[in-house]
mmCIF file of C-alpha atoms in Angstrom:
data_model
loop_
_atom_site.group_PDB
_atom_site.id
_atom_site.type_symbol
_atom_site.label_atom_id
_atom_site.label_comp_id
_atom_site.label_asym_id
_atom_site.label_seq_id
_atom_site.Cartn_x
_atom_site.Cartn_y
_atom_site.Cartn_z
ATOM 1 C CA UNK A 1 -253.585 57.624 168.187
ATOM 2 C CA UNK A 2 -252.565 54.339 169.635
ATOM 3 C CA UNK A 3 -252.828 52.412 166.302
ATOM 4 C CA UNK A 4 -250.876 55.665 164.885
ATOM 5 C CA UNK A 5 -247.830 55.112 167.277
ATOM 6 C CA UNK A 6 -248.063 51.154 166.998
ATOM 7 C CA UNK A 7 -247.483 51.545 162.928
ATOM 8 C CA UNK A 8 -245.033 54.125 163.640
ATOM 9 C CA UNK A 9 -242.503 52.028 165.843
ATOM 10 C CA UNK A 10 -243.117 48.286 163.903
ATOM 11 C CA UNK A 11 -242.774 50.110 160.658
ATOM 12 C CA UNK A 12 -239.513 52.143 161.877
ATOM 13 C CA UNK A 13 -237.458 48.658 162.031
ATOM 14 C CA UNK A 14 -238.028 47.850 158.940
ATOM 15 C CA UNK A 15 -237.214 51.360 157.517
ATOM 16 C CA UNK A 16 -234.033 51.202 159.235
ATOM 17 C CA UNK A 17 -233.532 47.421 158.117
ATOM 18 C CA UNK A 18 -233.725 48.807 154.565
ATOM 19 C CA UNK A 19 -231.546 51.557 155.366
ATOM 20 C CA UNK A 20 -228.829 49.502 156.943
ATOM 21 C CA UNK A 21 -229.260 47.506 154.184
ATOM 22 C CA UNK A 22 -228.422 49.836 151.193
ATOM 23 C CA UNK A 23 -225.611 51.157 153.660
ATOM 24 C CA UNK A 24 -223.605 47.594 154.555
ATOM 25 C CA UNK A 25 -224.129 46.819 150.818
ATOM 26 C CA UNK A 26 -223.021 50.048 149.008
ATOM 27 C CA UNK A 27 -220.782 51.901 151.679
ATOM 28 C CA UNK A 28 -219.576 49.662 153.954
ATOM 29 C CA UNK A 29 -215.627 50.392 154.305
ATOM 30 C CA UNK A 30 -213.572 48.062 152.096
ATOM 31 C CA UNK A 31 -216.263 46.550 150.347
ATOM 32 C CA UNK A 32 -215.680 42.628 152.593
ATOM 33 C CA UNK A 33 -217.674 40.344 151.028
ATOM 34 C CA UNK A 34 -219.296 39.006 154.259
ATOM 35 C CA UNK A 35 -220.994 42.227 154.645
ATOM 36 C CA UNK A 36 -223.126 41.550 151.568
ATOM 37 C CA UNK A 37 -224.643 38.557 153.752
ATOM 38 C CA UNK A 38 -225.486 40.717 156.569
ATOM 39 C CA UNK A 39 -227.046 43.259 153.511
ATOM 40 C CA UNK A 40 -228.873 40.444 152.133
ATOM 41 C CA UNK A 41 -229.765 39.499 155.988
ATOM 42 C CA UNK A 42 -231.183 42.845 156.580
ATOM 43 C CA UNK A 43 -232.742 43.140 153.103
ATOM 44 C CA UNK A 44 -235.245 40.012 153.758
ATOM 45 C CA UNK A 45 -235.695 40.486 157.347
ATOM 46 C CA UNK A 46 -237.220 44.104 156.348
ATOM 47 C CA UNK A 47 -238.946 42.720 153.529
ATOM 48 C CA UNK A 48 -240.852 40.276 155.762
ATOM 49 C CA UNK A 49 -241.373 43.031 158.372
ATOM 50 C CA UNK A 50 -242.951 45.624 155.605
ATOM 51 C CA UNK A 51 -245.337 42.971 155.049
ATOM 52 C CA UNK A 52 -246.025 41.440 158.458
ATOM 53 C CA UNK A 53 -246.871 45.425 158.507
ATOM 54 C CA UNK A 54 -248.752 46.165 156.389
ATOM 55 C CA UNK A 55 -250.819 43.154 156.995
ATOM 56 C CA UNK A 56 -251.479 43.689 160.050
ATOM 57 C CA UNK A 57 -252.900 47.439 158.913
ATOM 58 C CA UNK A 58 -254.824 46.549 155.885
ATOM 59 C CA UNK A 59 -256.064 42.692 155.688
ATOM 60 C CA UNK A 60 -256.731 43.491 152.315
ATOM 61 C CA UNK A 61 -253.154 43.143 151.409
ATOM 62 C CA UNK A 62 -252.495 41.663 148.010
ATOM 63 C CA UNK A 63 -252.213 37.799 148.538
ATOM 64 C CA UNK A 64 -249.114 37.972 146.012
ATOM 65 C CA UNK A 65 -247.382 40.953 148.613
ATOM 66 C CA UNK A 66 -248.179 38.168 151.243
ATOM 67 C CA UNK A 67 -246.556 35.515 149.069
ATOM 68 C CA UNK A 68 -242.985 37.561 148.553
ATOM 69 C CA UNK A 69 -242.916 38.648 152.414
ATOM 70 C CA UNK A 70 -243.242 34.919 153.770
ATOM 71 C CA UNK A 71 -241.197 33.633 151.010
ATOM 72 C CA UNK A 72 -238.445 36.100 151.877
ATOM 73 C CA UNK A 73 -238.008 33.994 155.653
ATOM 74 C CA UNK A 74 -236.680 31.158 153.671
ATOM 75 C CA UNK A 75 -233.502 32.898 153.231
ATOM 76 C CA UNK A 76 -233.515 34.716 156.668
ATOM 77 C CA UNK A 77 -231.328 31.743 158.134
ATOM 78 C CA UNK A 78 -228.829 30.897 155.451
ATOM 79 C CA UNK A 79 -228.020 34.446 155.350
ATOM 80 C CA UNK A 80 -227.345 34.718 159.212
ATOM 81 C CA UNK A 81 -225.390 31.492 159.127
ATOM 82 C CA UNK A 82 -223.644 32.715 156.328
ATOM 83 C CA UNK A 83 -222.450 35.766 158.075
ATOM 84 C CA UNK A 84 -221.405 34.716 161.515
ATOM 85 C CA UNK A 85 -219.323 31.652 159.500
ATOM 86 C CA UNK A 86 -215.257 32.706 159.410
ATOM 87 C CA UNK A 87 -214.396 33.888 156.386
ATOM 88 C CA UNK A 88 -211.705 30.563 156.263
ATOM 89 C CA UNK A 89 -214.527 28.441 156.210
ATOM 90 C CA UNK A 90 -216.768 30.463 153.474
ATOM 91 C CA UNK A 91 -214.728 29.539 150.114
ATOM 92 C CA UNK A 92 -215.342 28.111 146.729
ATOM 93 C CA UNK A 93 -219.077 29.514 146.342
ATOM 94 C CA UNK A 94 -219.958 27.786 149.555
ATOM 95 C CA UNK A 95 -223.198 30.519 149.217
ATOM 96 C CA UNK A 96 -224.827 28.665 147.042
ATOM 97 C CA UNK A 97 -225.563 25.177 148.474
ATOM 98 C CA UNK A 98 -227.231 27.022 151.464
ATOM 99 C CA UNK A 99 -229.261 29.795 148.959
ATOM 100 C CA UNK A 100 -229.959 28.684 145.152
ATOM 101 C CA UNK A 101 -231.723 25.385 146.711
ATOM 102 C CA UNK A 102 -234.379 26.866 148.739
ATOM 103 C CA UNK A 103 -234.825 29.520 146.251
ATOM 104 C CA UNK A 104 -235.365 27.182 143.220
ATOM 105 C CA UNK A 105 -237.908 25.083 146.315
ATOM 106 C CA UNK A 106 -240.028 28.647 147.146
ATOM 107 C CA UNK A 107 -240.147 29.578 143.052
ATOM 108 C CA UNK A 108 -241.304 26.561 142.677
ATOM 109 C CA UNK A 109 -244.089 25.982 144.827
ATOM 110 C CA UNK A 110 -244.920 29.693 144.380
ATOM 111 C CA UNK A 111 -245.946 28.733 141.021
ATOM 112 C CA UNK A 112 -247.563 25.910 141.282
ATOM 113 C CA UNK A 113 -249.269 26.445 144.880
ATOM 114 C CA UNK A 114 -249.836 30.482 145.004
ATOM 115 C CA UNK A 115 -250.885 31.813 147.990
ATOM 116 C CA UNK A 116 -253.500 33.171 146.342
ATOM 117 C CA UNK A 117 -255.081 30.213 145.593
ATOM 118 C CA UNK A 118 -253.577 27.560 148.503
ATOM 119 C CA UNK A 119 -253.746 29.768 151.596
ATOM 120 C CA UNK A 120 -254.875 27.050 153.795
ATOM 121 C CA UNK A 121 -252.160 24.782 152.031
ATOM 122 C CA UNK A 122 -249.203 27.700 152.837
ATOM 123 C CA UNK A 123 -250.159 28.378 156.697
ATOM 124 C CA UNK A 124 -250.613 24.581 157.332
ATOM 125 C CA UNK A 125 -247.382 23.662 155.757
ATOM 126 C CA UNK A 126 -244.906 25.964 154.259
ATOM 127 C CA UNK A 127 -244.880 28.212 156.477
ATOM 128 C CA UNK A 128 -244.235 25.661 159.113
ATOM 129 C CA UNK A 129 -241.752 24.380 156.972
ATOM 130 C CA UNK A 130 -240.037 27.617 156.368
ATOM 131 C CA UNK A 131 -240.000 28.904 160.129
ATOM 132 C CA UNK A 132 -238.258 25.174 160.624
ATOM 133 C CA UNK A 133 -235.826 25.810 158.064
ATOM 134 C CA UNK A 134 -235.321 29.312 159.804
ATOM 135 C CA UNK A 135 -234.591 27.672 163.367
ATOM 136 C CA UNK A 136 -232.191 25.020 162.192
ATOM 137 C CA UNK A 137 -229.906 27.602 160.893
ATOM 138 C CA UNK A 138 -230.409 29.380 163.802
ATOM 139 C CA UNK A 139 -229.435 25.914 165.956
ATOM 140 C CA UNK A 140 -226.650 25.675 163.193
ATOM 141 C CA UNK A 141 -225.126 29.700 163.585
ATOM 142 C CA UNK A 142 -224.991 29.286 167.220
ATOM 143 C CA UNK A 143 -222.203 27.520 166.737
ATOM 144 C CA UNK A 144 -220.251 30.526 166.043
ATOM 145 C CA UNK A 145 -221.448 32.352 168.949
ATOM 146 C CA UNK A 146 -220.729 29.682 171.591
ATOM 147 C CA UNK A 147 -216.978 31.022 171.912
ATOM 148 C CA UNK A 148 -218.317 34.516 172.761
ATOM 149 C CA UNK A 149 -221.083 32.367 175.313
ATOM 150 C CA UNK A 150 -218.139 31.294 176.861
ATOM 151 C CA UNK A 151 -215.880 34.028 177.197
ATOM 152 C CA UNK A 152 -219.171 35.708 178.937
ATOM 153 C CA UNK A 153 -219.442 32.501 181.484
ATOM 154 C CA UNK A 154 -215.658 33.233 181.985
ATOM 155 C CA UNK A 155 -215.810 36.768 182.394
ATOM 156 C CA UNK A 156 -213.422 37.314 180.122
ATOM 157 C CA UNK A 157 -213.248 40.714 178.227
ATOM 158 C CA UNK A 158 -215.634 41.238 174.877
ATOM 159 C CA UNK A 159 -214.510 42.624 171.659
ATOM 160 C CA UNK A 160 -216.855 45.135 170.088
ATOM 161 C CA UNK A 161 -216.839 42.211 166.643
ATOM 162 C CA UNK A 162 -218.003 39.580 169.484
ATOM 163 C CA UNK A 163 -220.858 41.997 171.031
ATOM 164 C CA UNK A 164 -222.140 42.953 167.226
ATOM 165 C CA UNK A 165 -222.135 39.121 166.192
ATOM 166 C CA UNK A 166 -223.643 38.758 169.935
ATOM 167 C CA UNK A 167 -226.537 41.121 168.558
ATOM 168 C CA UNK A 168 -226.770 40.431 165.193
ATOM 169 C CA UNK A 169 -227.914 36.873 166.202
ATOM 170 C CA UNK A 170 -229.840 37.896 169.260
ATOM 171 C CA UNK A 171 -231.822 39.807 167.198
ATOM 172 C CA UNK A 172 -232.654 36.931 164.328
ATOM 173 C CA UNK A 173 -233.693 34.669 167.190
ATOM 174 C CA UNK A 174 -235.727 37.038 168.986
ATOM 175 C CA UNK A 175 -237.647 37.810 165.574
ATOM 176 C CA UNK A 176 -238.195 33.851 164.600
ATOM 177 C CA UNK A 177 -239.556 33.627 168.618
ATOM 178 C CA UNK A 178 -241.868 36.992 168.247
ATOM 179 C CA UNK A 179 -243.001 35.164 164.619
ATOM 180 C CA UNK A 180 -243.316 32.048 166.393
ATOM 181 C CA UNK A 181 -245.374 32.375 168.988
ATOM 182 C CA UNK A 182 -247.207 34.997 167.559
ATOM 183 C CA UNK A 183 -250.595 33.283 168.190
ATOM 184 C CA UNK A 184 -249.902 33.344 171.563
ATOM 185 C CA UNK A 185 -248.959 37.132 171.952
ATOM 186 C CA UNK A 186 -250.347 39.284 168.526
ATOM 187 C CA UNK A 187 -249.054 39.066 164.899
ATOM 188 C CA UNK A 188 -247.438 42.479 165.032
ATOM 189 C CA UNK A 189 -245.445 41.725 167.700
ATOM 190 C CA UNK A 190 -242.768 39.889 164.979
ATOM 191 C CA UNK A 191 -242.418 43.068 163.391
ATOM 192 C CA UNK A 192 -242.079 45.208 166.516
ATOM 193 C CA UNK A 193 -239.341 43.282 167.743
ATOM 194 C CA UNK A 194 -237.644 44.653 164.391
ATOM 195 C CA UNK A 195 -236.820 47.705 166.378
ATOM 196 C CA UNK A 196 -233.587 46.157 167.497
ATOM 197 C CA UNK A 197 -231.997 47.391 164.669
ATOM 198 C CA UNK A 198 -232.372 51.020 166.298
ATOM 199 C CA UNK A 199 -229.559 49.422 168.826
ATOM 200 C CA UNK A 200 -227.710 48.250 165.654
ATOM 201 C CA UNK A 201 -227.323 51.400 164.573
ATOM 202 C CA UNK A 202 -226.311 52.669 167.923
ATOM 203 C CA UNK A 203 -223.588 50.324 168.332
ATOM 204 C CA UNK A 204 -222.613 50.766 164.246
ATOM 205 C CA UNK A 205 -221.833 54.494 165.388
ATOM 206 C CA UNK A 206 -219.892 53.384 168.405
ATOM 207 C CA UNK A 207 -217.868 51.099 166.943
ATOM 208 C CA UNK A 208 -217.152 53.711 163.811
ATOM 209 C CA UNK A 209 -215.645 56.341 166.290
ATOM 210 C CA UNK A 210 -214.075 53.536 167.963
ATOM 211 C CA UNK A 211 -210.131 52.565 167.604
ATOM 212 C CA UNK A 212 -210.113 49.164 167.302
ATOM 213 C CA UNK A 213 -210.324 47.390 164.506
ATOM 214 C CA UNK A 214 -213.712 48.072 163.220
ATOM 215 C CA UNK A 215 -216.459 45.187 162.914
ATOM 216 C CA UNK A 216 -216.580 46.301 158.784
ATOM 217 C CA UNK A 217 -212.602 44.596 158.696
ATOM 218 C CA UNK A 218 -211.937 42.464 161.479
ATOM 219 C CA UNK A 219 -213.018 39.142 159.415
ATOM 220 C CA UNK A 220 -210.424 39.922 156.513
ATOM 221 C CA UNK A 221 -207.460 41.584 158.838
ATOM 222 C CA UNK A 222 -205.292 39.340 157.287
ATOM 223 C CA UNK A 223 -206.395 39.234 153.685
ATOM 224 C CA UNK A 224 -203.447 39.447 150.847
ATOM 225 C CA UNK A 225 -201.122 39.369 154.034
ATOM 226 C CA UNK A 226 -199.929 35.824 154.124
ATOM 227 C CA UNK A 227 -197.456 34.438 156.198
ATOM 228 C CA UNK A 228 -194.464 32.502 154.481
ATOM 229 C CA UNK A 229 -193.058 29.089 155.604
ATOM 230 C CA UNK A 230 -190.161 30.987 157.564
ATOM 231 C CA UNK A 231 -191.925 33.024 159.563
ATOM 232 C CA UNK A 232 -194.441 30.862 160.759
ATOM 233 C CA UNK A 233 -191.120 28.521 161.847
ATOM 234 C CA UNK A 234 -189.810 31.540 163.817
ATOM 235 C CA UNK A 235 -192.762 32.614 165.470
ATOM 236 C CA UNK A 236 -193.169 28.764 165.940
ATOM 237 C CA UNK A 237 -189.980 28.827 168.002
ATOM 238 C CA UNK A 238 -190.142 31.848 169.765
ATOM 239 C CA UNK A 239 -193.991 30.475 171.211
ATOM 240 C CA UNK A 240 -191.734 27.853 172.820
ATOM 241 C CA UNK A 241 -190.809 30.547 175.050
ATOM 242 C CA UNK A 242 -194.095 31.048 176.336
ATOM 243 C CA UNK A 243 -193.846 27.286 177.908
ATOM 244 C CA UNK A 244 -190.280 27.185 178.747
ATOM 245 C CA UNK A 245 -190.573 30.522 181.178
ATOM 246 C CA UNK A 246 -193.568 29.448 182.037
ATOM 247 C CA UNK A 247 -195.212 32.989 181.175
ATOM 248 C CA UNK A 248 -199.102 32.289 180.893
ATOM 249 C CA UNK A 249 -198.846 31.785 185.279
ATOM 250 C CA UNK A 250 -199.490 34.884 185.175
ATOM 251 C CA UNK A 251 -203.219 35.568 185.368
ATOM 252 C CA UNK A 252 -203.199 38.744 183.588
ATOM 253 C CA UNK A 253 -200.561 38.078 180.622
ATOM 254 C CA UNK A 254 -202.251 38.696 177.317
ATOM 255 C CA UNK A 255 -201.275 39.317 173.772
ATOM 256 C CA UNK A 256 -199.128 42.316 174.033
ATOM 257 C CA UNK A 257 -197.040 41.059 176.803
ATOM 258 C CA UNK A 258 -196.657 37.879 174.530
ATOM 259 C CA UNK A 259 -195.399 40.438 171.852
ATOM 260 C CA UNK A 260 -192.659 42.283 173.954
ATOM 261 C CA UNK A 261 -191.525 39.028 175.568
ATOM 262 C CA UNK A 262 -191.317 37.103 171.892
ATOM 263 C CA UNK A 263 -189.671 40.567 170.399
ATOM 264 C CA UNK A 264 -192.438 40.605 167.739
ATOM 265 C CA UNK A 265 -195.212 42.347 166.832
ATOM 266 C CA UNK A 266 -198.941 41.845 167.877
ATOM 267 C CA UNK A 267 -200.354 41.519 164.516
ATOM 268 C CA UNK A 268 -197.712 39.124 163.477
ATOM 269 C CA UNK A 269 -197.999 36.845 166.616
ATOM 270 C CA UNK A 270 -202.273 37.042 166.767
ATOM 271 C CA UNK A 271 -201.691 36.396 162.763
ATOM 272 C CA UNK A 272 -199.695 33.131 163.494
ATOM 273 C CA UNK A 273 -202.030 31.946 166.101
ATOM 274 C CA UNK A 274 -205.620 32.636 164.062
ATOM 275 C CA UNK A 275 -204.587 31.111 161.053
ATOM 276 C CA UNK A 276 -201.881 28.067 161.547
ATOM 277 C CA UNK A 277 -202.875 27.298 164.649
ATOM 278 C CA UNK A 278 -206.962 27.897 164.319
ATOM 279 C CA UNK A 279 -207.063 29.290 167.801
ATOM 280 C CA UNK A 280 -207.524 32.354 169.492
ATOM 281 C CA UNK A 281 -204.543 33.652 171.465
ATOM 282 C CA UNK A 282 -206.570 33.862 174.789
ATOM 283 C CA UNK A 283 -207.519 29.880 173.808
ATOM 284 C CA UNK A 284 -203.628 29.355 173.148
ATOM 285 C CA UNK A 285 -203.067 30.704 176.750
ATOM 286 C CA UNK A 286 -206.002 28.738 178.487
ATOM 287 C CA UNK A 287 -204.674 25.321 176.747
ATOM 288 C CA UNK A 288 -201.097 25.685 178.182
ATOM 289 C CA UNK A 289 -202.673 26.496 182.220
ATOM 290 C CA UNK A 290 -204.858 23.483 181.131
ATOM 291 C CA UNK A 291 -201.662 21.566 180.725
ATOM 292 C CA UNK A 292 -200.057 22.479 183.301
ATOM 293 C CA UNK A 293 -203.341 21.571 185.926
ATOM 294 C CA UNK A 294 -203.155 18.120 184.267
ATOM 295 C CA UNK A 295 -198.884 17.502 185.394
ATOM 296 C CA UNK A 296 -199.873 19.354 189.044
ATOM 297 C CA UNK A 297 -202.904 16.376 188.866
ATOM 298 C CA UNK A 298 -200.483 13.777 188.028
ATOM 299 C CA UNK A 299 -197.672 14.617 190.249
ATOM 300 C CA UNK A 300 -198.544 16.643 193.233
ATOM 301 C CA UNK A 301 -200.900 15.360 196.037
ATOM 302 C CA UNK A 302 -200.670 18.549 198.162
ATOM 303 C CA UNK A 303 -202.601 21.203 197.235
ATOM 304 C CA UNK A 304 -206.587 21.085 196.779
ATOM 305 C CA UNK A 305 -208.449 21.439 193.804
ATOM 306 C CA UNK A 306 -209.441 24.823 194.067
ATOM 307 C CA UNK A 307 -205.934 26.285 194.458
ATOM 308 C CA UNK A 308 -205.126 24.266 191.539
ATOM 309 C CA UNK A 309 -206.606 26.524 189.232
ATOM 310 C CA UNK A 310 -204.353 29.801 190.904
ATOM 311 C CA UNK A 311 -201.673 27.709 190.993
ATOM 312 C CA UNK A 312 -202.179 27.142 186.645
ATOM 313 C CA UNK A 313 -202.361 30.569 185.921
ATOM 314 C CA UNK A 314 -206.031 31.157 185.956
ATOM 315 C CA UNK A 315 -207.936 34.100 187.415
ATOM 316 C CA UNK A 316 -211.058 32.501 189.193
ATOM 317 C CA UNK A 317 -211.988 28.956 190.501
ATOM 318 C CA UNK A 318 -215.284 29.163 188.196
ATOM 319 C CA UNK A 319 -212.846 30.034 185.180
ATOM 320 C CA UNK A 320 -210.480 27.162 185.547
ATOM 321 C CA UNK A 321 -212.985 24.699 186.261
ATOM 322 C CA UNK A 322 -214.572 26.028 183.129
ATOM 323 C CA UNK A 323 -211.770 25.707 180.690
ATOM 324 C CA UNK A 324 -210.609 22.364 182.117
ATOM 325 C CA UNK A 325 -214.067 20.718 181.363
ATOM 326 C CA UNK A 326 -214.089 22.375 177.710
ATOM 327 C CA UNK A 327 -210.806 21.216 176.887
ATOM 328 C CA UNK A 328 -210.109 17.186 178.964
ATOM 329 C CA UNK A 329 -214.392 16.701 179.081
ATOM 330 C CA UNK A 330 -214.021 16.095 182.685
ATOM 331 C CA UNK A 331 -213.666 18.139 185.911
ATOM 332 C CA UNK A 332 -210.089 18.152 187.900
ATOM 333 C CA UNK A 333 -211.641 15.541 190.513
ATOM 334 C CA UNK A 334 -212.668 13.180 187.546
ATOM 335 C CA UNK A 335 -209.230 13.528 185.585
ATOM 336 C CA UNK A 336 -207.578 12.869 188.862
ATOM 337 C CA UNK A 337 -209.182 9.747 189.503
ATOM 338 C CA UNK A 338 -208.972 8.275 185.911
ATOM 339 C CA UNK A 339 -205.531 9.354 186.267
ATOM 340 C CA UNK A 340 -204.858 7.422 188.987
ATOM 341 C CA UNK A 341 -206.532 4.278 188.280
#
């Protein structure tokens, strides 16, 4: 019974993985062509998992079944990084540097080194190789998830597209660290940790019923919309606002605010900001209190440090002292004395 239930719940992942797969690939809404990477994602994450599976069930597995599963992990990264990278930054076939290479590599030595006959040769070396491969794109993809790491450390508030990239890579990394250290733990524990795809599917339904912008769009909201030369110059001028009034004091002014003070619309304003200025709007904000923390450095000697950060707009101590070592690379104390030498 217990070996019963173990199959059941480390083959379940990879049932839904194949699922989820089919589903993000043929009826995903609006067909975005990111989704495709998180198909192909899903699609070789499974395919590894059906045979870290069925391995683990039946030894006797066909050494060429063995060959596809492990060979499948070579793409597991590329995929991920692939699908957490901005749309902006995924142009001209980029795909294909980080895919047709390794493929051609894996073809390759599967044909001239088959498992079959250079087992000792695979699980000394490849597969090292390939679980390396697998981690550097992980090192690489966290990249794009260090904004949402810090709008966590700042408490700030979490789109449902940040908490599904949040999982998406979560997941990966969990998997390469249940695959890693499987000789430490057991072999089926890799495909047990699959199961985090049941919460995928969880939040997929959530965020379906949900009404904001829905993770399936939010990468491509601006797609065949672009912004002419003239309206980038007026929202240009009407941001100056923002500075002049002195607005973003206020520790709870945000996007829509922006809108009814500018006399424009949301979309238009967050469209502005995301593509001409590469920013978030929330970054926009933090960058102008930043600014201002710097002139209150400069010219004021009466107040302390952590009123400074009240005093710039911000929310928290921990948040201003936050931001201000992102954006200068030091803390207020530091800037202040370079400043003043």
């Amino acid at each position: 019974m217990s070996n019963q239930l173990l199959f059941f719940l480390s083959a379940l992942g990879a049932f839904n993985g194949f699922v989820l797969s089919i589903y993000f690939a043929v009826n995903a809404k609006k067909k975005i062509f990111t989704n495709y990477y998180l198909s192909l994602l899903l699609l070789v994450l499974s395919i590894r998992i059906v045979k870290s599976v069925f391995f683990y069930f039946n030894p006797n597995l066909s050494n060429i079944f063995i060959q596809i599963g492990l060979s499948a992990c070579v793409l597991i990264g590329p995929f991920l990084y692939l699908y957490l990278k901005p749309e902006t930054e995924n142009k001209n076939r980029n795909w294909v540097k980080h895919v047709i290479p390794y493929l051609a590599i894996i073809t390759v030595l599967g044909v001239f080194y088959p498992y079959v006959e250079h087992q000792i040769f695979w699980r000394c070396w490849i597969v090292r190789g390939i679980y390396l491969q697998w981690f550097i794109y992980i090192l690489l993809s966290l990249r794009y998830i260090y904004p949402i790491i810090q709008k966590i450390k700042a408490k700030e508030h979490l789109k449902k597209i940040d908490l599904w990239f949040l999982s998406i890579y979560l997941g990966v990394l969990f998997i390469w660290l249940a695959y890693a250290f499987a000789a430490y733990t057991s072999y089926i524990v890799g495909a047990l940790s699959f199961t985090f795809i049941l919460y995928l599917i969880v939040l997929l339904l959530i965020f379906k019923n949900g009404n904001e912008t829905t993770f399936f769009q939010e990468k491509e909201k601006y797609k065949n919309k672009e912004m002419d030369a003239e309206m980038q110059q007026q929202i240009s001028q009407k941001l100056s606002i923002i500075i002049e009034k002195e607005l973003y004091l206020n520790p709870d002014f945000n996007l829509e605010e922006a809108a009814k003070e500018l006399k424009t619309t949301k979309h238009l304003l967050s469209q502005y900001v995301n593509e001409t200025l590469g920013k978030s709007f929330s970054n926009l904000i933090k960058e102008y209190r930043i600014e201002k923390a710097k002139k209150l450095l400069e010219t004021e000697k009466n107040f302390t440090l952590e009123s400074l950060g009240y005093d710039s707009g911000f929310s928290s101590k921990s948040t201003f002292f936050t931001a201000f070592k992102k954006l200068t690379g030091l803390t207020p104390a530091e800037y202040q004395k370079s400043y003043s030498k």
